[in-house]
Tab-separated table of C-alpha atoms and ligand atoms in Angstrom:
chain	number	residue	atom	x	y	z
A	234	MET	CA	-11.614	27.765	11.364
A	235	SER	CA	-15.111	29.165	11.271
A	236	LEU	CA	-18.137	26.421	11.692
A	237	SER	CA	-19.103	25.635	8.371
A	238	LYS	CA	-21.529	23.385	9.460
A	239	ALA	CA	-24.188	22.274	12.024
A	240	ILE	CA	-22.528	20.222	14.795
A	241	ASN	CA	-23.828	17.970	17.473
A	242	ILE	CA	-23.850	19.004	21.526
A	243	LEU	CA	-24.021	17.466	24.469
A	244	VAL	CA	-24.817	19.461	27.611
A	245	ILE	CA	-23.427	17.994	30.772
A	246	GLY	CA	-25.519	18.832	34.052
A	247	SER	CA	-29.344	19.471	35.645
A	248	GLY	CA	-29.511	22.800	36.558
A	249	GLY	CA	-31.317	26.340	35.427
A	250	ARG	CA	-27.656	26.901	33.892
A	251	GLU	CA	-27.891	23.625	31.794
A	252	HIS	CA	-31.668	24.628	30.639
A	253	ALA	CA	-30.703	27.998	29.600
A	254	ILE	CA	-27.546	26.949	27.814
A	255	VAL	CA	-30.052	24.176	26.362
A	256	GLU	CA	-32.411	26.890	25.393
A	257	LYS	CA	-29.271	28.921	23.816
A	258	CYS	CA	-28.627	26.114	21.253
A	259	LEU	CA	-31.569	25.414	20.388
A	260	GLN	CA	-31.825	29.017	19.025
A	261	SER	CA	-28.971	28.244	16.766
A	262	PRO	CA	-29.143	27.121	13.168
A	263	LEU	CA	-25.237	25.785	13.623
A	264	ALA	CA	-26.819	22.615	16.415
A	265	ALA	CA	-27.813	19.887	14.205
A	266	LYS	CA	-28.683	17.683	17.442
A	267	VAL	CA	-28.563	18.794	21.326
A	268	ILE	CA	-28.677	16.115	23.911
A	269	ALA	CA	-28.670	16.596	27.723
A	270	ALA	CA	-27.309	14.584	30.614
A	271	PRO	CA	-28.782	13.790	32.835
A	272	GLY	CA	-31.063	16.754	32.398
A	273	ASN	CA	-34.286	18.004	34.532
A	274	GLY	CA	-37.773	18.114	34.108
A	275	GLY	CA	-37.496	20.918	31.945
A	276	ILE	CA	-34.748	20.173	29.813
A	277	VAL	CA	-36.321	16.744	28.964
A	278	GLY	CA	-39.086	18.446	27.585
A	279	ARG	CA	-36.777	20.367	24.901
A	280	VAL	CA	-34.455	17.800	24.167
A	281	PRO	CA	-33.292	14.098	24.603
A	282	CYS	CA	-32.194	13.938	28.106
A	283	PHE	CA	-29.777	10.571	29.037
A	284	PRO	CA	-29.835	9.269	32.415
A	285	VAL	CA	-25.830	9.587	33.131
A	286	ALA	CA	-24.410	11.369	36.163
A	287	ALA	CA	-22.627	14.658	35.663
A	288	GLU	CA	-19.796	13.082	37.600
A	289	ALA	CA	-20.059	9.444	35.642
A	290	ILE	CA	-17.050	10.126	33.490
A	291	GLU	CA	-16.216	7.457	31.510
A	292	GLU	CA	-20.173	6.796	30.967
A	293	LEU	CA	-20.429	10.100	29.570
A	294	VAL	CA	-17.251	9.981	27.280
A	295	LYS	CA	-19.036	6.663	25.954
A	296	LEU	CA	-22.232	8.670	25.196
A	297	ALA	CA	-20.634	11.464	23.905
A	298	VAL	CA	-18.780	8.652	21.339
A	299	GLU	CA	-21.930	6.738	20.869
A	300	GLN	CA	-23.898	9.880	19.847
A	301	ALA	CA	-21.477	11.053	17.504
A	302	ILE	CA	-21.272	14.561	19.580
A	303	GLU	CA	-19.020	17.204	18.104
A	304	LEU	CA	-19.162	19.516	21.120
A	305	VAL	CA	-19.579	18.914	25.029
A	306	ILE	CA	-20.782	21.964	26.908
A	307	VAL	CA	-19.373	21.172	30.455
A	308	GLY	CA	-22.279	23.293	32.990
A	309	PRO	CA	-20.965	21.994	36.812
A	310	GLU	CA	-17.223	22.028	37.906
A	311	VAL	CA	-17.212	18.832	39.569
A	312	PRO	CA	-16.796	16.763	36.309
A	313	LEU	CA	-14.483	19.177	35.164
A	314	SER	CA	-12.274	18.690	38.616
A	315	MET	CA	-12.462	15.271	37.534
A	316	GLY	CA	-11.072	15.651	34.316
A	317	LEU	CA	-14.039	15.361	31.692
A	318	ALA	CA	-13.033	17.696	29.510
A	319	ASP	CA	-9.026	15.834	29.342
A	320	ALA	CA	-11.014	12.716	28.812
A	321	LEU	CA	-12.861	13.977	26.021
A	322	ARG	CA	-10.279	15.632	24.263
A	323	ALA	CA	-8.637	12.537	24.371
A	324	ARG	CA	-11.159	11.295	22.670
A	325	GLY	CA	-11.019	13.486	19.780
A	326	ILE	CA	-14.112	15.433	21.184
A	327	ALA	CA	-14.482	19.219	21.488
A	328	ALA	CA	-14.997	20.198	25.358
A	329	PHE	CA	-16.124	23.803	26.476
A	330	GLY	CA	-14.943	23.691	29.855
A	331	PRO	CA	-11.239	23.581	31.214
A	332	GLY	CA	-8.875	20.427	32.051
A	333	ARG	CA	-8.375	19.327	35.494
A	334	ASP	CA	-5.249	21.452	35.556
A	335	GLY	CA	-7.315	24.479	34.780
A	336	ALA	CA	-10.218	23.275	37.064
A	337	GLN	CA	-8.102	23.856	40.163
A	338	LEU	CA	-8.486	27.489	40.246
A	339	GLU	CA	-12.120	26.807	41.345
A	340	SER	CA	-11.580	23.510	43.102
A	341	SER	CA	-8.390	24.455	45.156
A	342	LYS	CA	-8.372	27.945	46.891
A	343	ALA	CA	-5.313	27.294	47.724
A	344	PHE	CA	-4.027	27.121	44.258
A	345	CYS	CA	-6.069	29.841	43.061
A	346	LYS	CA	-4.690	32.843	45.932
A	347	ASP	CA	-1.252	31.267	44.822
A	348	PHE	CA	-2.049	31.729	41.679
A	349	PHE	CA	-3.317	35.310	42.217
A	350	ALA	CA	0.097	35.874	44.149
A	351	ARG	CA	2.332	34.201	41.526
A	352	HIS	CA	1.062	36.649	38.287
A	353	GLY	CA	0.396	39.778	40.445
A	354	ILE	CA	-3.465	39.783	40.084
A	355	PRO	CA	-5.103	41.791	43.323
A	356	THR	CA	-6.843	39.690	46.039
A	357	ALA	CA	-7.084	39.482	49.958
A	358	ALA	CA	-4.019	39.065	51.917
A	359	TYR	CA	-3.894	35.680	52.741
A	360	ALA	CA	-1.885	32.319	54.183
A	361	THR	CA	-2.447	28.576	54.203
A	362	PHE	CA	-2.227	26.238	56.180
A	363	THR	CA	-2.842	22.631	56.820
A	364	ASP	CA	-1.403	22.044	60.417
A	365	VAL	CA	-3.835	23.282	63.298
A	366	ASN	CA	-1.077	24.962	65.294
A	367	ALA	CA	0.467	26.850	62.414
A	368	ALA	CA	-3.175	28.190	61.390
A	369	LEU	CA	-3.724	29.123	65.638
A	370	GLU	CA	-0.727	31.303	65.682
A	371	TYR	CA	-1.459	33.244	62.468
A	372	LEU	CA	-4.490	34.092	63.700
A	373	ASP	CA	-2.716	35.187	66.813
A	374	SER	CA	-1.255	37.884	65.209
A	375	HIS	CA	-4.262	38.411	62.626
A	376	PRO	CA	-7.300	39.287	64.746
A	377	ALA	CA	-11.097	39.107	63.342
A	378	PRO	CA	-12.642	39.949	61.969
A	379	ILE	CA	-11.312	37.266	59.403
A	380	VAL	CA	-12.216	34.967	56.795
A	381	VAL	CA	-11.626	31.084	57.087
A	382	LYS	CA	-11.994	28.782	53.758
A	383	ALA	CA	-12.007	25.232	53.205
A	384	SER	CA	-9.774	25.188	50.056
A	385	GLY	CA	-11.456	22.730	48.264
A	386	LEU	CA	-15.178	22.087	46.815
A	387	ALA	CA	-17.573	22.550	49.267
A	388	ALA	CA	-20.604	23.779	47.071
A	389	GLY	CA	-20.203	27.138	48.163
A	390	LYS	CA	-20.534	26.200	51.943
A	391	GLY	CA	-17.023	25.988	52.977
A	392	VAL	CA	-16.220	30.189	53.467
A	393	ILE	CA	-16.392	31.195	57.239
A	394	MET	CA	-16.780	34.863	57.939
A	395	ALA	CA	-15.477	35.148	61.258
A	396	GLU	CA	-16.766	38.028	62.904
A	397	THR	CA	-14.812	37.156	66.563
A	398	ASP	CA	-11.368	35.451	66.913
A	399	ALA	CA	-13.418	32.551	68.712
A	400	GLU	CA	-15.133	32.079	65.464
A	401	ALA	CA	-12.202	32.082	63.823
A	402	ARG	CA	-10.530	29.658	65.793
A	403	ALA	CA	-13.578	27.466	66.126
A	404	ALA	CA	-13.420	27.500	62.328
A	405	VAL	CA	-10.052	26.013	62.032
A	406	HIS	CA	-10.435	23.301	64.669
A	407	ALA	CA	-13.671	22.136	62.646
A	408	MET	CA	-11.916	21.926	59.387
A	409	LEU	CA	-8.668	20.808	60.016
A	410	GLU	CA	-9.408	18.887	63.187
A	411	GLU	CA	-13.073	17.585	63.241
A	412	ASP	CA	-13.267	16.930	59.526
A	413	ALA	CA	-16.221	19.439	59.081
A	414	PHE	CA	-15.627	19.789	55.349
A	415	GLY	CA	-13.832	16.090	54.620
A	416	ASP	CA	-11.293	16.139	52.406
A	417	SER	CA	-12.178	19.675	50.995
A	418	GLY	CA	-10.848	21.288	54.619
A	419	LYS	CA	-7.943	19.654	55.155
A	420	GLU	CA	-5.974	22.426	53.795
A	421	VAL	CA	-7.619	26.361	55.144
A	422	VAL	CA	-6.861	29.933	53.428
A	423	ILE	CA	-7.323	32.680	55.899
A	424	GLU	CA	-7.627	35.692	54.531
A	425	GLU	CA	-8.102	39.258	55.112
A	426	TRP	CA	-11.857	40.347	55.278
A	427	LEU	CA	-12.404	42.867	52.119
A	428	ARG	CA	-15.058	45.241	52.442
A	429	GLY	CA	-17.549	46.453	48.844
A	430	GLU	CA	-19.879	45.489	47.067
A	431	GLU	CA	-19.334	42.019	44.757
A	432	ALA	CA	-19.668	41.410	41.435
A	433	SER	CA	-18.837	39.084	38.940
A	434	ILE	CA	-17.196	38.835	35.141
A	435	HIS	CA	-17.470	35.915	33.073
A	436	ALA	CA	-15.206	35.791	30.415
A	437	ILE	CA	-15.188	33.001	27.777
A	438	THR	CA	-11.806	32.122	26.871
A	439	SER	CA	-9.841	29.866	24.167
A	440	GLY	CA	-7.079	30.651	25.976
A	441	GLN	CA	-5.323	32.856	23.239
A	442	ASP	CA	-8.370	34.585	22.803
A	443	VAL	CA	-10.976	36.299	25.256
A	444	ILE	CA	-14.627	37.829	25.529
A	445	LEU	CA	-16.089	39.449	28.604
A	446	LEU	CA	-19.948	39.139	29.525
A	447	PRO	CA	-21.780	42.062	30.942
A	448	ALA	CA	-20.594	42.140	34.965
A	449	SER	CA	-23.826	40.349	36.961
A	450	GLN	CA	-24.750	40.185	40.481
A	451	ASP	CA	-26.416	37.512	42.381
A	452	HIS	CA	-27.749	36.909	45.599
A	453	LYS	CA	-26.289	34.386	47.342
A	454	ARG	CA	-28.443	34.659	50.648
A	455	VAL	CA	-31.418	33.128	51.366
A	456	GLY	CA	-33.596	36.093	53.000
A	457	GLU	CA	-34.419	39.142	51.618
A	458	GLY	CA	-32.002	42.103	52.584
A	459	ASP	CA	-29.244	39.527	51.946
A	460	THR	CA	-29.459	37.807	55.551
A	461	GLY	CA	-29.718	34.310	56.053
A	462	PRO	CA	-27.549	31.327	55.339
A	463	ASN	CA	-26.032	30.907	51.794
A	464	THR	CA	-27.530	29.501	49.162
A	465	GLY	CA	-26.108	28.385	45.436
A	466	GLY	CA	-28.024	31.938	44.222
A	467	MET	CA	-31.474	32.951	44.603
A	468	GLY	CA	-31.787	35.884	41.686
A	469	ALA	CA	-29.360	37.639	39.309
A	470	TYR	CA	-29.378	40.398	37.632
A	471	ALA	CA	-26.848	41.872	34.760
A	472	PRO	CA	-25.744	44.002	33.620
A	473	ALA	CA	-24.599	45.340	37.270
A	474	PRO	CA	-24.027	49.020	37.390
A	475	ALA	CA	-21.772	48.967	40.402
A	476	VAL	CA	-19.384	47.355	37.430
A	477	ASP	CA	-19.102	50.945	35.447
A	478	THR	CA	-17.020	51.329	31.968
A	479	ALA	CA	-13.837	52.162	33.865
A	480	ILE	CA	-14.158	49.622	36.405
A	481	MET	CA	-14.765	47.212	33.518
A	482	GLU	CA	-11.627	48.093	31.902
A	483	THR	CA	-9.505	47.968	35.206
A	484	ILE	CA	-10.738	44.653	35.832
A	485	GLN	CA	-9.500	42.996	32.225
A	486	ARG	CA	-6.404	44.817	32.873
A	487	GLU	CA	-5.590	43.877	36.104
A	488	VAL	CA	-7.429	40.712	36.279
A	489	ILE	CA	-8.493	38.637	32.706
A	490	GLU	CA	-5.188	39.810	31.015
A	491	PRO	CA	-2.624	38.685	33.732
A	492	THR	CA	-4.887	35.638	34.270
A	493	LEU	CA	-4.597	34.682	30.606
A	494	ARG	CA	-0.838	35.180	30.562
A	495	GLY	CA	-0.612	33.630	34.121
A	496	LEU	CA	-2.185	30.531	32.794
A	497	LYS	CA	-0.064	30.168	29.783
A	498	GLU	CA	3.140	31.057	31.666
A	499	ASP	CA	2.006	27.644	34.340
A	500	GLY	CA	1.528	25.658	31.115
A	501	ILE	CA	-2.368	25.735	31.150
A	502	ASP	CA	-4.249	25.624	28.075
A	503	PHE	CA	-7.805	27.046	29.606
A	504	ARG	CA	-10.653	26.644	27.427
A	505	GLY	CA	-14.194	27.467	29.074
A	506	ILE	CA	-15.287	30.127	31.278
A	507	LEU	CA	-13.277	32.273	33.877
A	508	TYR	CA	-15.649	33.398	36.234
A	509	ALA	CA	-14.151	35.629	37.984
A	510	GLY	CA	-15.993	36.847	41.214
A	511	ILE	CA	-14.670	40.401	42.956
A	512	MET	CA	-14.971	42.550	45.792
A	513	LEU	CA	-15.236	45.976	44.398
A	514	THR	CA	-13.084	47.857	47.479
A	515	ALA	CA	-12.141	51.210	47.905
A	516	ASN	CA	-8.596	49.913	46.377
A	517	GLY	CA	-10.024	48.952	43.548
A	518	PRO	CA	-11.628	45.524	42.215
A	519	LYS	CA	-10.129	42.485	44.319
A	520	MET	CA	-10.296	38.967	43.222
A	521	LEU	CA	-12.132	36.553	45.657
A	522	GLU	CA	-12.072	33.582	43.800
A	523	TYR	CA	-12.502	31.999	40.458
A	524	ASN	CA	-14.749	29.459	39.464
A	525	VAL	CA	-14.155	27.594	35.937
A	526	ARG	CA	-17.806	27.469	34.767
A	527	PHE	CA	-20.952	29.215	34.152
A	528	GLY	CA	-22.697	30.630	36.810
A	529	ASP	CA	-25.941	29.289	38.244
A	530	PRO	CA	-27.931	31.342	38.245
A	531	GLU	CA	-25.884	34.186	36.337
A	532	THR	CA	-26.322	32.430	33.394
A	533	GLN	CA	-29.940	32.661	33.056
A	534	VAL	CA	-29.418	36.432	32.729
A	535	LEU	CA	-25.993	36.402	30.753
A	536	LEU	CA	-27.186	34.197	28.143
A	537	PRO	CA	-30.403	36.148	26.923
A	538	LEU	CA	-28.194	39.105	26.890
A	539	ILE	CA	-25.941	37.473	24.185
A	540	GLU	CA	-27.257	38.572	20.146
A	541	SER	CA	-24.445	36.503	18.731
A	542	ASP	CA	-24.865	32.973	18.302
A	543	LEU	CA	-23.073	31.242	20.971
A	544	VAL	CA	-22.702	27.749	19.367
A	545	PRO	CA	-19.499	28.819	16.950
A	546	VAL	CA	-18.365	31.053	19.995
A	547	LEU	CA	-17.984	27.824	22.251
A	548	TYR	CA	-17.299	25.519	19.781
A	549	ALA	CA	-13.938	27.809	18.964
A	550	ALA	CA	-12.938	28.394	22.675
A	551	ALA	CA	-13.159	24.370	22.969
A	552	LEU	CA	-10.911	23.973	19.746
A	553	GLY	CA	-8.550	26.712	21.383
A	554	GLU	CA	-9.234	28.934	18.486
A	555	PRO	CA	-9.431	32.811	18.090
A	556	LEU	CA	-13.476	33.482	19.049
A	557	PRO	CA	-15.672	34.570	16.105
A	558	ARG	CA	-16.415	38.352	16.285
A	559	PRO	CA	-18.077	40.393	16.037
A	560	PHE	CA	-19.467	39.290	19.278
A	561	ARG	CA	-22.523	41.189	19.751
A	562	LEU	CA	-24.601	42.203	23.181
A	563	ARG	CA	-28.088	43.429	23.585
A	564	ASP	CA	-26.504	46.579	25.101
A	565	ASP	CA	-29.889	48.049	25.657
A	566	HIS	CA	-31.457	45.322	27.765
A	567	SER	CA	-31.412	44.556	31.064
A	568	ALA	CA	-32.039	40.953	32.702
A	569	MET	CA	-33.058	39.165	36.090
A	570	VAL	CA	-33.907	35.831	36.782
A	571	VAL	CA	-35.781	35.563	40.346
A	572	VAL	CA	-35.635	31.850	41.577
A	573	LEU	CA	-38.227	29.841	43.138
A	574	SER	CA	-37.078	27.590	45.942
A	575	ALA	CA	-38.278	24.463	47.674
A	576	GLU	CA	-39.488	25.364	51.483
A	577	GLY	CA	-36.751	24.583	53.801
A	578	TYR	CA	-33.947	25.323	51.467
A	579	PRO	CA	-30.854	25.391	51.724
A	580	GLY	CA	-31.367	22.894	54.887
A	581	SER	CA	-33.504	19.935	54.010
A	582	TYR	CA	-36.474	20.817	51.803
A	583	ARG	CA	-39.824	19.385	50.825
A	584	GLN	CA	-39.783	17.468	47.597
A	585	GLY	CA	-42.205	15.700	45.026
A	586	ASP	CA	-44.718	18.746	45.164
A	587	ALA	CA	-46.619	19.305	41.769
A	588	ILE	CA	-45.990	22.386	40.137
A	589	GLU	CA	-48.488	24.259	38.279
A	590	PHE	CA	-47.328	26.440	34.867
A	591	PRO	CA	-49.233	29.610	33.304
A	592	ASP	CA	-50.847	28.663	29.985
A	593	SER	CA	-48.449	31.028	28.390
A	594	VAL	CA	-45.391	33.535	29.273
A	595	PRO	CA	-44.474	36.737	27.479
A	596	ASP	CA	-41.707	36.284	24.797
A	597	SER	CA	-39.259	38.132	27.100
A	598	VAL	CA	-39.553	35.556	29.797
A	599	ARG	CA	-38.317	32.431	29.934
A	600	ILE	CA	-39.316	29.657	32.792
A	601	LEU	CA	-36.101	27.560	33.452
A	602	HIS	CA	-36.152	24.422	35.132
A	603	ALA	CA	-33.638	23.596	37.851
A	604	GLY	CA	-35.003	20.326	40.902
A	605	THR	CA	-37.500	19.512	38.876
A	606	ARG	CA	-38.257	15.773	37.392
A	607	ARG	CA	-41.113	14.562	35.090
A	608	ASN	CA	-43.100	11.912	36.481
A	609	ILE	CA	-44.584	8.891	34.201
A	610	SER	CA	-47.858	10.611	33.885
A	611	ASP	CA	-45.977	13.701	32.710
A	612	HIS	CA	-46.748	16.065	35.441
A	613	ILE	CA	-43.686	17.860	36.695
A	614	LEU	CA	-42.759	17.966	40.069
A	615	THR	CA	-39.833	19.730	42.370
A	616	CYS	CA	-37.232	17.543	43.437
A	617	GLY	CA	-34.567	19.988	44.249
A	618	GLY	CA	-33.576	22.601	46.710
A	619	ARG	CA	-33.781	25.736	43.753
A	620	VAL	CA	-36.808	24.599	41.749
A	621	LEU	CA	-37.303	26.862	39.149
A	622	GLY	CA	-35.187	30.001	37.808
A	623	VAL	CA	-37.998	32.977	36.068
A	624	SER	CA	-35.358	34.695	33.351
A	625	ALA	CA	-37.015	38.291	32.117
A	626	ILE	CA	-34.964	40.616	29.577
A	627	ALA	CA	-36.572	44.421	28.955
A	628	PRO	CA	-35.039	47.548	28.102
A	629	SER	CA	-34.474	48.449	31.916
A	630	LEU	CA	-34.183	46.620	35.065
A	631	SER	CA	-36.995	47.469	36.782
A	632	ARG	CA	-39.254	46.439	33.566
A	633	ALA	CA	-37.118	43.013	33.237
A	634	ALA	CA	-37.833	42.700	37.516
A	635	ALA	CA	-41.668	43.043	36.555
A	636	LEU	CA	-42.080	40.638	34.096
A	637	ALA	CA	-40.190	38.144	35.717
A	638	TYR	CA	-41.957	38.520	39.139
A	639	GLU	CA	-45.232	38.439	37.407
A	640	THR	CA	-44.798	35.112	35.775
A	641	ALA	CA	-42.885	33.793	39.190
A	642	ASP	CA	-46.305	34.498	40.746
A	643	GLN	CA	-48.378	32.671	38.731
A	644	ILE	CA	-46.271	29.259	39.065
A	645	CYS	CA	-47.514	27.667	42.014
A	646	PHE	CA	-46.404	24.407	44.180
A	647	GLU	CA	-46.672	23.744	47.558
A	648	GLY	CA	-44.114	25.174	49.848
A	649	LYS	CA	-42.878	27.426	47.089
A	650	TYR	CA	-40.355	30.299	48.327
A	651	LEU	CA	-38.973	33.078	46.360
A	652	ARG	CA	-37.138	36.526	47.461
A	653	ARG	CA	-39.082	40.028	46.469
A	654	ASP	CA	-35.666	41.780	46.474
A	655	ILE	CA	-33.821	40.652	43.586
A	656	GLY	CA	-31.573	43.566	42.025
A	657	HIS	CA	-32.300	45.473	45.220
A	658	ARG	CA	-29.044	47.313	45.044
A	659	ALA	CA	-29.236	48.435	41.350
A	660	LEU	CA	-33.100	49.326	41.702
A	661	ARG	CA	-32.742	51.534	44.950
B	9	AMP	P1	-15.847	32.223	47.873
B	9	AMP	O1	-16.422	31.279	47.748
B	9	AMP	O2	-14.610	32.624	48.373
B	9	AMP	O3	-16.372	33.353	46.699
B	9	AMP	O4	-16.867	32.933	49.227
B	9	AMP	C1	-18.194	33.098	49.006
B	9	AMP	C2	-18.700	33.988	49.686
B	9	AMP	O5	-17.740	35.014	50.795
B	9	AMP	C3	-18.274	35.532	48.369
B	9	AMP	O6	-19.094	35.514	47.669
B	9	AMP	C4	-18.124	36.540	49.661
B	9	AMP	O7	-19.635	37.032	49.781
B	9	AMP	C5	-17.952	35.740	50.818
B	9	AMP	N1	-16.296	36.238	51.184
B	9	AMP	C6	-15.055	35.184	50.620
B	9	AMP	N2	-13.931	35.876	50.856
B	9	AMP	C7	-14.302	37.068	51.351
B	9	AMP	C8	-13.241	38.051	51.632
B	9	AMP	N3	-12.007	37.762	51.964
B	9	AMP	N4	-14.016	39.465	52.590
B	9	AMP	C9	-15.132	39.378	52.039
B	9	AMP	N5	-16.184	38.188	51.865
B	9	AMP	C10	-15.364	36.937	51.262
B	10	LIG	N1	-24.194	32.000	41.605
B	10	LIG	C1	-22.852	31.220	42.047
B	10	LIG	C2	-22.322	30.265	41.097
B	10	LIG	O1	-22.765	29.655	40.435
B	10	LIG	O2	-21.097	30.046	41.881
């Protein structure tokens, strides 16, 4: 069924990803009404926002019913893992995002690794443990360097890259005995440390059909040269030249297609994003992990590269139908997003600082809000670790970078921090 009339859309979440999704929906003639919950200081300037938390499943369903919503686009992973998509579908509302069963690919690393093993998808050698002695015994026969992961959701913080045996053992003790990651760390995955360059592939799927978006790379570390602690992502760019056509074909054949077959075999009706985190090793691409939603900040570079109307694509995916074709990308363009964060992030950070914006920005540049809010006098204040993302699109990545940094430099708030080297692997 192709979309013959405009639909009402609810976007769930409050980050730069959701702001980018809202902007994309607003460009569509097939979006009748767009609303968000809970939104942020930028989204609220664009569409009506409702103060319902992304984890308040029943209230979100109620909001969708009351607002006559026909498509809910779920941004973050937590509501998906709590069954938001299932609850919406049970009320006859189309939801873009997997149900609780599919969301396990992200919410349980142990589930995800077993899925890879069951369906022959290349990944690091691994074992999973809930018993501390069994885990320590495994480490005796698998010396460092090795990777120890909390199996559950840990906002990107549950991965310990252990350079020494002592670090690996300490991580096992911390997770299985000392509750360092709460329930998320009650089960651990210990796996081979893979070497290579990382890239991500986002696939939009309806279960039966799939569309691959351009490869992207994000910068997870807070410091320049990819140093310092992990963050949610300090910037991203696409397409990532590290993934050439041949590698993309290998990923499609060895990762994406077996994943779709595997989901079917396992009886999981997956409608949403498969975001494959991949290590490009000397022995070919190997899966690090799946996320089950759009990446943040990757979305801020992927959506501007899509020329086709995204609304009918997400709606068809949400209904489990064939995806509308042709699907057009801006093949001759590159995009970059530079994240502006608050002093202290990813530790505890400054908040409540007023933000000054440039009077105008070029058409090819978008300022996307993440941790911002509007006060009663309509000033925009910082209220999160990642505050804003400046996204730009241009015929070359170097031009996109120049445009993004030019605008990023014109935005002022106390404690503003940004990395100057986003895209360095592709630009060097
Ligand atoms: P994950 O949440 O599993 O994607 O892990 C977060 C980050 O840790 C990845 O983006 C990689 O940079 C790193 N990482 C995770 N697993 C491995 C591995 N087996 N080998 C090398 N790096 C890894
Ligand atoms: N940028 C990493 C993520 O969205 O998980």
